[in-house]
Coordinates of C-alpha atoms and ligand atoms in Angstrom, one line a residue:
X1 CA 96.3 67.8 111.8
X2 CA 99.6 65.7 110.9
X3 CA 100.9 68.0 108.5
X4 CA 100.2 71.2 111.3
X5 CA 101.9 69.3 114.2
X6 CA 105.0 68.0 112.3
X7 CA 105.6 71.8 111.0
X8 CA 105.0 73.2 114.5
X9 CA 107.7 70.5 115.8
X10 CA 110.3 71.8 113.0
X11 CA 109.6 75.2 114.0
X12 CA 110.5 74.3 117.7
X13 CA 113.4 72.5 117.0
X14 CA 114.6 75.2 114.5
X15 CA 114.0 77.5 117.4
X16 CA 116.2 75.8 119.8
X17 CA 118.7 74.9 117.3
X18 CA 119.4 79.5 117.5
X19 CA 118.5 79.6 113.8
X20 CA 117.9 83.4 113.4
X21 CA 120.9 85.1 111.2
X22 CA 122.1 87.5 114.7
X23 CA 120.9 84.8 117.2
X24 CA 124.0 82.1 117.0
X25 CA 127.0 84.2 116.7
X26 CA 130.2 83.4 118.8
X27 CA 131.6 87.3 117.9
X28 CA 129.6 90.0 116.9
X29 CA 132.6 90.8 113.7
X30 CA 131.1 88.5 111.0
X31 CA 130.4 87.8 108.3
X32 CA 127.5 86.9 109.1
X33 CA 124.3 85.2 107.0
X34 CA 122.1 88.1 107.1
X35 CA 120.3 87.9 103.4
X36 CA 119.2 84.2 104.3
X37 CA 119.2 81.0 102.9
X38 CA 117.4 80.7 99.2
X39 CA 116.7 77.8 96.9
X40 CA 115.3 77.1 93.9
X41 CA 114.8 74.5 90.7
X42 CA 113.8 71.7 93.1
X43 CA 112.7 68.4 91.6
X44 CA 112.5 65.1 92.9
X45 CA 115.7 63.9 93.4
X46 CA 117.9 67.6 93.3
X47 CA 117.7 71.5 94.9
X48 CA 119.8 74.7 94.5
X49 CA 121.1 76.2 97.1
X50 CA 121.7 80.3 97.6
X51 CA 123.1 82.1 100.3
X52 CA 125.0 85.2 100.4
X53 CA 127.8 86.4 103.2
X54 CA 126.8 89.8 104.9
X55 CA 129.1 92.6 106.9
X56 CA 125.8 92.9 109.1
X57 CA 123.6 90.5 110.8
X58 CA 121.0 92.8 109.7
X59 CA 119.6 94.9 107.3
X60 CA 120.4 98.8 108.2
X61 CA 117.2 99.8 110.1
X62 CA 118.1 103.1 110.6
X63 CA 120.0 104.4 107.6
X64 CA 120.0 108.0 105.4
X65 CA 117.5 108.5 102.6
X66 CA 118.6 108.6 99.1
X67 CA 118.3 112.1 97.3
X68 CA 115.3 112.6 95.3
X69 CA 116.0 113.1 91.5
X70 CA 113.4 115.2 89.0
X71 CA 112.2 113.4 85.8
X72 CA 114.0 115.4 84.0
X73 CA 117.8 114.5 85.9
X74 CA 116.6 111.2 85.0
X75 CA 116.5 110.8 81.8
X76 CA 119.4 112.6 81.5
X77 CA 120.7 110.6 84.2
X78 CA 120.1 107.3 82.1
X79 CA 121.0 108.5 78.4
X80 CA 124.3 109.7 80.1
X81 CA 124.7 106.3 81.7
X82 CA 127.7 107.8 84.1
X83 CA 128.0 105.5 87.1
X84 CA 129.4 108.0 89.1
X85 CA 126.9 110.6 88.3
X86 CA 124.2 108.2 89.3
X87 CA 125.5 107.5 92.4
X88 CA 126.7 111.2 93.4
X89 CA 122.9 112.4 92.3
X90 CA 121.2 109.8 95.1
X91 CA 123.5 109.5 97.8
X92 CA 124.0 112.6 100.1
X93 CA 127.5 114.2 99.9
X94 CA 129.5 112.0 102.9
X95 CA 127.9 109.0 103.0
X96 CA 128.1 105.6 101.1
X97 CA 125.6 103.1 100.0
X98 CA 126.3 101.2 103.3
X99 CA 124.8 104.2 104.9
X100 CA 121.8 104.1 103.5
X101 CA 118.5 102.8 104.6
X102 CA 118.6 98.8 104.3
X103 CA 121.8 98.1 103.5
X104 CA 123.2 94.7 103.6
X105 CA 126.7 94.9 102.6
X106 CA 128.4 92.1 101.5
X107 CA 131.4 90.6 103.0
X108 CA 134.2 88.2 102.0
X109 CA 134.6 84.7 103.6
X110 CA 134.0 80.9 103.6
X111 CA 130.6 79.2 104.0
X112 CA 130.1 74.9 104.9
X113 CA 126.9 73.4 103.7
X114 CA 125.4 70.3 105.5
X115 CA 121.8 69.0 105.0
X116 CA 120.0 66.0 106.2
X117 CA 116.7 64.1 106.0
X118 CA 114.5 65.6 108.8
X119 CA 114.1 63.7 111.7
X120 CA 117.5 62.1 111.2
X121 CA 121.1 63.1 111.8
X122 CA 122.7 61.6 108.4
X123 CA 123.8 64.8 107.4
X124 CA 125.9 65.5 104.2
X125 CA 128.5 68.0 103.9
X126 CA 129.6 70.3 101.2
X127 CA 133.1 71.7 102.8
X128 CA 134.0 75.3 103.2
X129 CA 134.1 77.2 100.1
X130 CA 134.8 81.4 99.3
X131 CA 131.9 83.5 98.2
X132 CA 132.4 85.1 95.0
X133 CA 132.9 88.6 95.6
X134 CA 132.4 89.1 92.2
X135 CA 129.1 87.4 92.6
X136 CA 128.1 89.8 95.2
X137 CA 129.4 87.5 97.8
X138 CA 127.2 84.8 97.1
X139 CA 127.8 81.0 96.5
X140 CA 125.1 78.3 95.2
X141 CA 125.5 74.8 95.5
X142 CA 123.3 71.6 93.7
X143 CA 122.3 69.1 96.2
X144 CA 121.7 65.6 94.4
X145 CA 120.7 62.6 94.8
X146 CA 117.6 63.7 97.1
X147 CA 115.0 61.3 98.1
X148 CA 111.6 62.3 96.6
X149 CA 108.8 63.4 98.8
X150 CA 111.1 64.1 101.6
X151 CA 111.6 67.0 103.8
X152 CA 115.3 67.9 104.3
X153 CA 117.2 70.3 107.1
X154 CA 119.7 72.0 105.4
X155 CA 122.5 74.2 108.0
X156 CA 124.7 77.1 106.6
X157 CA 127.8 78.0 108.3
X158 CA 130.0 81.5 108.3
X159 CA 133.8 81.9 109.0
X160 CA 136.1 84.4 107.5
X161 CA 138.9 82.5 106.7
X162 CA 140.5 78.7 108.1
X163 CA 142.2 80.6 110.9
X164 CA 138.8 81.7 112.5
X165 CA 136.2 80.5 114.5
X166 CA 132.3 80.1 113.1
X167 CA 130.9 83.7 112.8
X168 CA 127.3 82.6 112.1
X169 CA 125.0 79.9 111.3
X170 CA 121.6 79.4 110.0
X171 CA 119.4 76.7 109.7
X172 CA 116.6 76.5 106.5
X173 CA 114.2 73.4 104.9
X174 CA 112.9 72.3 101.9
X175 CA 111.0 69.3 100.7
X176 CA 110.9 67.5 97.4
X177 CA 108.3 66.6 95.5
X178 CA 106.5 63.4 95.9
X179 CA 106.9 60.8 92.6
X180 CA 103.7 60.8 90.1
X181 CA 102.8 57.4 91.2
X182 CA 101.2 59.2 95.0
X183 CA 98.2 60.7 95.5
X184 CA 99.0 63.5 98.3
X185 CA 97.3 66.4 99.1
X186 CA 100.0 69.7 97.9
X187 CA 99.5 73.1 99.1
X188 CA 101.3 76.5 96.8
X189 CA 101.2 79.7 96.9
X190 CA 102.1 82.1 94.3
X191 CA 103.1 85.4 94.4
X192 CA 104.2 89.0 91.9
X193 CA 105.2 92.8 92.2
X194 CA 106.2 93.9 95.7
X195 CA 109.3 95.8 97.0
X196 CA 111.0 97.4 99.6
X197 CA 109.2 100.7 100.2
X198 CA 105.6 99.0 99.1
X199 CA 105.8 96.8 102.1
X200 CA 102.9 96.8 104.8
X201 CA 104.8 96.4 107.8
X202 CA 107.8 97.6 109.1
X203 CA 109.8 93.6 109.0
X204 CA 108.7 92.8 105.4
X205 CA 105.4 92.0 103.7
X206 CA 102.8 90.7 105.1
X207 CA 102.1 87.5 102.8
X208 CA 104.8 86.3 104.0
X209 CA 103.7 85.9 107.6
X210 CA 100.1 84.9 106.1
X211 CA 102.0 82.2 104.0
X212 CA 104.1 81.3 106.5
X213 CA 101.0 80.0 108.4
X214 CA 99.9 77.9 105.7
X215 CA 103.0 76.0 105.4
X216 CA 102.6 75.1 101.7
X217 CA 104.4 72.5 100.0
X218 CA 106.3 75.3 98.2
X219 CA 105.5 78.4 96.7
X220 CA 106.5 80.4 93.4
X221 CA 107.4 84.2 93.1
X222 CA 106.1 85.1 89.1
X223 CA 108.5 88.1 89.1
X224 CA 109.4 91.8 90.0
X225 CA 110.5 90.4 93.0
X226 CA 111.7 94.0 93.3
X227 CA 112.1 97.1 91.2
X228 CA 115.3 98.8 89.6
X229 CA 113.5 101.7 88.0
X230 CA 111.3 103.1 91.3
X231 CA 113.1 105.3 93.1
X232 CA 114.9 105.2 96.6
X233 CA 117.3 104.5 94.7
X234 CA 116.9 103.8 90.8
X235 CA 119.3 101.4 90.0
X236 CA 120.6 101.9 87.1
X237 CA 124.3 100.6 87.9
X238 CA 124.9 97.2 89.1
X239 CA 126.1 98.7 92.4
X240 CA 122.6 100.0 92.8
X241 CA 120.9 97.1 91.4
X242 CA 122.8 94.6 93.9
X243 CA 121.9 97.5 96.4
X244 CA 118.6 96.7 95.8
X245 CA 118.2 92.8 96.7
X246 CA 120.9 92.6 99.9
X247 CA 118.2 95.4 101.4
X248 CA 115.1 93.4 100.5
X249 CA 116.7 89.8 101.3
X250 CA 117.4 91.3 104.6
X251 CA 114.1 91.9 105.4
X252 CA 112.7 89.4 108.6
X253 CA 109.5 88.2 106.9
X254 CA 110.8 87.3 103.9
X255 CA 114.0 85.9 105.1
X256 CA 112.6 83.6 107.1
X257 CA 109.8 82.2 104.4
X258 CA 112.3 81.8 101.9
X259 CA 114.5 80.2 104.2
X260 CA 111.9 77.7 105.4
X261 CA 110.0 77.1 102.5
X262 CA 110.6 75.3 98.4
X263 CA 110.6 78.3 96.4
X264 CA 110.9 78.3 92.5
X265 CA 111.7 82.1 91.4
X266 CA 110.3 83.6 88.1
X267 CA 111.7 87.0 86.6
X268 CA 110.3 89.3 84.9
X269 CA 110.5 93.2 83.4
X270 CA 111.0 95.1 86.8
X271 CA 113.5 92.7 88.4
X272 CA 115.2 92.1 84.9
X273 CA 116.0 95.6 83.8
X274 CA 113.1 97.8 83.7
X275 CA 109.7 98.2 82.6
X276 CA 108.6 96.1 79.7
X277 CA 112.4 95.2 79.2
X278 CA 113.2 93.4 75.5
X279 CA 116.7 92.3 74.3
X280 CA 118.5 95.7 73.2
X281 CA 117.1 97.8 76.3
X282 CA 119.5 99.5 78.4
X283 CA 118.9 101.1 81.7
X284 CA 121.5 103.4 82.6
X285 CA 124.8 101.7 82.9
X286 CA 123.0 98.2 82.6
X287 CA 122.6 96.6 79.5
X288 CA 119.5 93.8 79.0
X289 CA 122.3 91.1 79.3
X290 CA 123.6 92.3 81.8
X291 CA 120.3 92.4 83.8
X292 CA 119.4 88.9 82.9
X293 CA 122.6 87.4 84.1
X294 CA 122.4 89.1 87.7
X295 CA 119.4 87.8 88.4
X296 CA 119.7 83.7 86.9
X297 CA 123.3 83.7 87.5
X298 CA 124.0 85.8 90.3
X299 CA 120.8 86.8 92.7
X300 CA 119.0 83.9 92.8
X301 CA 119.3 80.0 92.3
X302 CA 120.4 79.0 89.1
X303 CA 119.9 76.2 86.5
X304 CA 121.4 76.1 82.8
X305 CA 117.5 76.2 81.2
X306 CA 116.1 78.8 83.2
X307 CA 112.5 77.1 82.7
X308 CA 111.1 73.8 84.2
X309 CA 108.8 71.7 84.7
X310 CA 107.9 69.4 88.0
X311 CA 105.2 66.8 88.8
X312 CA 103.7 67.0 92.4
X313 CA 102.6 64.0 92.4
X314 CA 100.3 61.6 90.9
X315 CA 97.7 64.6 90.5
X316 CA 99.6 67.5 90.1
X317 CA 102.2 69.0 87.3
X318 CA 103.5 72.9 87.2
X319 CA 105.3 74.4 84.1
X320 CA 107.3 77.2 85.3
X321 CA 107.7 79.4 82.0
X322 CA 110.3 82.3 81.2
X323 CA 109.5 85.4 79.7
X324 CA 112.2 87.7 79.3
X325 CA 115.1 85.4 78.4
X326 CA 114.0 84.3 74.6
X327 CA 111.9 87.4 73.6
X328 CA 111.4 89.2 70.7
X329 CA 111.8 93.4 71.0
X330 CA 108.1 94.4 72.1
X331 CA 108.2 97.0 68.7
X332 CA 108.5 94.2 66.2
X333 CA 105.3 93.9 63.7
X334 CA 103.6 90.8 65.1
X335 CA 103.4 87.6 63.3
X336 CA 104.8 84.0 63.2
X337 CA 108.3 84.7 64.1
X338 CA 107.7 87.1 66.9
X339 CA 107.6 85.0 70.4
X340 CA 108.2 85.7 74.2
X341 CA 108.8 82.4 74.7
X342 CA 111.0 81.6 72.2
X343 CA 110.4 78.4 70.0
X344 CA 112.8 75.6 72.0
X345 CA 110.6 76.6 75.2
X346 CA 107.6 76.4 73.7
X347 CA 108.2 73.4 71.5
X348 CA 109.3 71.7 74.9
X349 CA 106.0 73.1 76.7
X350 CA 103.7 71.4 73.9
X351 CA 105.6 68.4 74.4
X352 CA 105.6 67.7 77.9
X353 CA 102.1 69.0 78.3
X354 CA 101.0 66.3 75.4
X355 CA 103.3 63.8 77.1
X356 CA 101.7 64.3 81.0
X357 CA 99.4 62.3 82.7
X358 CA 98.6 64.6 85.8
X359 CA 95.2 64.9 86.8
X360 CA 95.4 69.0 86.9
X361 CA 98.3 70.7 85.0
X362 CA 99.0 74.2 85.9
X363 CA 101.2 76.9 83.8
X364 CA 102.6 79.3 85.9
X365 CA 103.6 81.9 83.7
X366 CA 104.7 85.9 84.6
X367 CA 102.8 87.9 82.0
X368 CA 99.2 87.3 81.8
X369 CA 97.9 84.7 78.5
X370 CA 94.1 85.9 78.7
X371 CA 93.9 88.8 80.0
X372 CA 92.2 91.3 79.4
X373 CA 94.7 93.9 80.2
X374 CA 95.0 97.8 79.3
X375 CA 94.4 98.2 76.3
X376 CA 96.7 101.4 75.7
X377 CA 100.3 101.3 75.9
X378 CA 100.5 97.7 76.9
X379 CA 102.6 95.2 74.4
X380 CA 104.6 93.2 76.8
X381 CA 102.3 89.9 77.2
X382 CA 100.1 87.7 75.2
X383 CA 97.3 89.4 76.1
X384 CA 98.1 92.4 74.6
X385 CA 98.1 92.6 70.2
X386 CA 101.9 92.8 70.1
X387 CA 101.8 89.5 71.0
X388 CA 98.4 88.0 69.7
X389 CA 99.8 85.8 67.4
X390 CA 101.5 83.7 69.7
X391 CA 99.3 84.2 72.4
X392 CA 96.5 83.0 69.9
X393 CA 98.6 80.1 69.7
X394 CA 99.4 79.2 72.9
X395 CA 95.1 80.0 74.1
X396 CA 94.0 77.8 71.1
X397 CA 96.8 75.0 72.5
X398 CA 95.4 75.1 76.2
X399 CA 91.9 75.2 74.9
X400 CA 92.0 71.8 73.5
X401 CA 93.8 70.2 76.9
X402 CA 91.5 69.0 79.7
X403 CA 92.0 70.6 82.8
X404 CA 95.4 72.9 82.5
X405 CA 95.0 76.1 84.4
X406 CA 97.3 79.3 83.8
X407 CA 98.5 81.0 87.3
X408 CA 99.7 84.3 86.2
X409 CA 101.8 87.6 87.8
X410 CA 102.6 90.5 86.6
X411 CA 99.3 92.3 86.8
X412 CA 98.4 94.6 89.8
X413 CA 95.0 93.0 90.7
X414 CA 93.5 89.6 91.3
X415 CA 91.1 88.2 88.8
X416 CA 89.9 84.8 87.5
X417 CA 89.0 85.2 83.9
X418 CA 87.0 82.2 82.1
X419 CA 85.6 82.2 78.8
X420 CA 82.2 80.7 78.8
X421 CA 82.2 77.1 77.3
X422 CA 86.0 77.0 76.6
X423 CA 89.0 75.0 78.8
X424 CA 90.2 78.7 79.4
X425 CA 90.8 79.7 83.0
X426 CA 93.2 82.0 84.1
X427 CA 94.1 83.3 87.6
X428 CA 96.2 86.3 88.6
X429 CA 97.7 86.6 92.0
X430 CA 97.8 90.4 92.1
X431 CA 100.4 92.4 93.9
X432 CA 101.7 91.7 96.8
X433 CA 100.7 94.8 98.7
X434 CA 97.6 96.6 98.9
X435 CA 99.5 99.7 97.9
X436 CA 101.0 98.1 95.3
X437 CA 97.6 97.3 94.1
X438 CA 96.5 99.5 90.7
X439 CA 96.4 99.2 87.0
X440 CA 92.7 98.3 86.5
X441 CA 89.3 99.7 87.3
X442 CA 87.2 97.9 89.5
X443 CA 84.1 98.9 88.2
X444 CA 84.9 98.0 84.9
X445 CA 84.2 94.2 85.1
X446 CA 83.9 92.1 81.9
X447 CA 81.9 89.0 80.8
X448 CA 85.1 86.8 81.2
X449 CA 85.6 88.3 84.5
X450 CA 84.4 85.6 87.1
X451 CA 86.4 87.2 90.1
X452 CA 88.0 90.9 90.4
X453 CA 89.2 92.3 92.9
X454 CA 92.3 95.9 92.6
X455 CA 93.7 94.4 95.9
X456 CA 96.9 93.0 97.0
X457 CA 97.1 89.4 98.4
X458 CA 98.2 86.1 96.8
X459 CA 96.7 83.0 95.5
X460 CA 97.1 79.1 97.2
X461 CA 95.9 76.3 95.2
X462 CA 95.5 72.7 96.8
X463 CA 94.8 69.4 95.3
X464 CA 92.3 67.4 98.1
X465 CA 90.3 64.0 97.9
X466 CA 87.0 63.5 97.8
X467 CA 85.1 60.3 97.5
X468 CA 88.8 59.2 96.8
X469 CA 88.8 61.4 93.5
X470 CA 90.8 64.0 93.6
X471 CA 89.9 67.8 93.4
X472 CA 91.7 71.1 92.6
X473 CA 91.0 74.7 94.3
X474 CA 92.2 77.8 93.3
X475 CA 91.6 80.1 96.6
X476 CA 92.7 83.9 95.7
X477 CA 93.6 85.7 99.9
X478 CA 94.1 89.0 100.8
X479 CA 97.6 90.0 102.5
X480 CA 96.3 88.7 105.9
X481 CA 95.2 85.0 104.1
X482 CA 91.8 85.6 104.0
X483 CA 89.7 83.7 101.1
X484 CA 88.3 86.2 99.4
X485 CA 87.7 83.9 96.2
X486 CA 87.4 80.5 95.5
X487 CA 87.0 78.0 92.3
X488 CA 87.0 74.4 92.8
X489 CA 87.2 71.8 89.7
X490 CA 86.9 68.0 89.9
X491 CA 89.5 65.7 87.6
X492 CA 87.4 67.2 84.4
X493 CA 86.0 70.3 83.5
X494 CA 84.0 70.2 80.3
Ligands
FE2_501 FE1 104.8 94.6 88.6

């Protein structure tokens, strides 16, 4: 009841302090905040900070279409890998990509950073610094020096230049995780696959409003955040790619979530390059580098080791694993040396799993380690033979821990697979629209399977207390938040 009033009494008082991106502007000329205020990486005492300057309050609602392009322009498209001719094939003759449907264009200017502990008015201030233009127009900073377990305010401000007056502002929150000496009750959600055109309403998705009402602790995206190679347009420039994220930033549902709420963001094939991407992949003009940096260094929050892992508390841990950045090419013969992890990740995931003394540990991890998966075609995650050897490993690892839970993405429907007198238990969010929702049969329902459902939705796991012990669910929802699954576990499992 606390926890509901205190977060409906933030909400108020971020209402009255004008925080929507169009709602606080002394002169309609910008720039202005309109892709929102992002973070990531947050630990107990430290939080990243993302934001990105915008020629536009708002995305552009009522833009041109980009051309459609035959399979067969494609590929020649890509092997070509001719910036212009991408662009000339997908925009109509006359118009720019700031015509088009959803844009966000960026814009150049100065941004001042102040945060303070809710409820107070200590606030800090990080002075007024350029975006990088050739960043996108974005800037980051680190906060340090956080309290744990502590909700903090955090205000963005917009000018162009010294000379002029404030152009926008935007307020956003986080919290920080509480030390693992308290027992506390933690709420997450996590979330994979959506983009712009799969999206069930006309301001963004819908999880994000169902989410929104269950005001978790924080929440992690598991990757293809969005997609380069669907169409409208396929992004295979940077222009295109960059294209991409200013037009789904800018959408209201998720701008405002991601603004409000502690967010750790996981990558994967989609939002990394292109389907199934591995080191040597190029996708039209965009090299697999090239893809990886724009999203860690440029897109989203950004830490050196682009893994992590945080206690929640006295009864909770989350490793938050990578799965594109240290990978071996999909093709390679399988065997010892043939990882998606890489070995310094997973040596360091042994090691702090061994070294933990959380009640419930949970992996959240973008590919799927269980399964099952499609059989054919498929050799992009450990469930899949390309990668059995180290997914053998890393199942026989988890098998012999007490109570560590994998929290998967990547696949298109929500299961919860267990193996029958093994630690194994693996749950997979699904997509995050119900026409994004695909890839598996419904009917076809294995022994492991102890949930299935070819839907769209996301998954919320809490820790609660009972009899002053304390308890773990993992609750799978549809996109409106209802249960439609549920597994509970007490502090041991065998
Ligand atoms: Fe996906």
């Amino acid at each position: 009841m606390n926890k509901f009033l205190s977060v409906g009494i933030i909400i108020m008082s971020l209402m009255l302090f004008a925080c929507g991106p169009s709602s606080n502007q002394t002169q309609q000329k910008g720039p202005f905040l309109g892709n929102g205020i992002h973070n990531g990486w947050a630990d107990h005492h430290s939080i990243v900070i993302w934001t990105r300057l915008t020629a536009r309050p708002e995305g552009n609602a009522i833009g041109i279409k980009f051309n459609d392009v035959s399979k067969k322009e494609l590929k020649v498209l890509n092997e070509e890998a001719n910036a212009a001719h991408i662009h000339k094939a997908q925009i109509p003759e006359g118009y720019q990509l700031k015509d088009m449907e959803g844009a966000c264009p960026g814009a150049m200017g100065e941004v001042k950073l102040r945060y303070c502990e809710a409820g107070t008015q200590n606030w800090s201030t990080l002075d007024w610094a350029a975006v990088d233009s050739l960043k996108n127009y974005t800037k980051q900073w680190q906060l340090t020096n956080l309290k744990a377990d502590t909700k903090y305010i955090v205000k963005i401000e917009a000018r162009k230049n010294a000379r002029s007056d404030i152009s926008d502002s935007m307020l956003g929150q986080f919290v920080t995780p509480p030390m693992s000496d308290k027992a506390k009750e933690i709420d997450f959600c996590v979330v994979t696959c959506h983009d712009y055109w799969r999206k069930d309403t006309l301001n963004g998705h819908k999880i994000y409003d169902s989410m929104m009402d269950l005001a978790p602790d924080f929440y992690v995206h598991t990757g293809d955040v969005e997609y380069y190679d669907k169409p409208q347009p396929w992004a295979m420039t940077e222009e295109l790619m960059r294209f991409k994220w200013d037009r789904l930033f800018a959408l209201p549902l998720q701008r405002e979530f991601w603004s409000k709420t502690t967010t750790y963001f996981i990558k994967d094939d989609h939002d990394a390059l292109m389907n199934d991407a591995y080191p040597g992949k190029k996708y039209g003009t965009v090299s697999f580098e090239r893809g990886l940096d724009i999203f860690d260094k440029e897109q989203f929050p950004s830490k050196v080791l682009p893994y992590q892992t945080v206690r929640w508390g006295k009864d909770l841990q989350i490793w938050l694993v990578e799965g594109r950045n240290f990978r071996s090419k999909n093709t390679l013969a399988d065997g010892s040396d043939k990882s998606i992890w890489g070995k310094a990740q997973k040596q360091w995931f042994f090691n702090t799993v061994k070294e933990s003394d959380a009640t419930f540990k949970v992996l959240i991890t973008p590919t799927p380690i269980l399964g099952p998966d499609r059989g054919v075609g498929k050799d992009d995650n450990h469930a899949n033979e390309a990668f059995q050897h180290e997914g053998d490993e890393l199942r026989t690892f988890i098998n012999e821990q007490t109570n560590l839970f994998i929290c998967n993405g990547d696949r298109h429907w929500q299961y919860v697979t267990h193996f029958e007198n093994t630690n194994l238990w693996e749950f997979s969010c699904g997509a995050g629209a119900d026409e994004h929702a695909g890839g598996w049969n419904e009917k076809d329902r294995r022994p492991q399977h102890r949930f299935l459902r070819v839907k769209g939705g996301f998954l919320r796991v809490s820790i609660r207390y009972e009899d002053n012990k304390a308890v773990i669910w993992f609750r799978h929802c549809d996109v409106n938040g209802k249960i439609v699954h549920e597994e509970k576990f007490f502090e041991s499992i065998m």
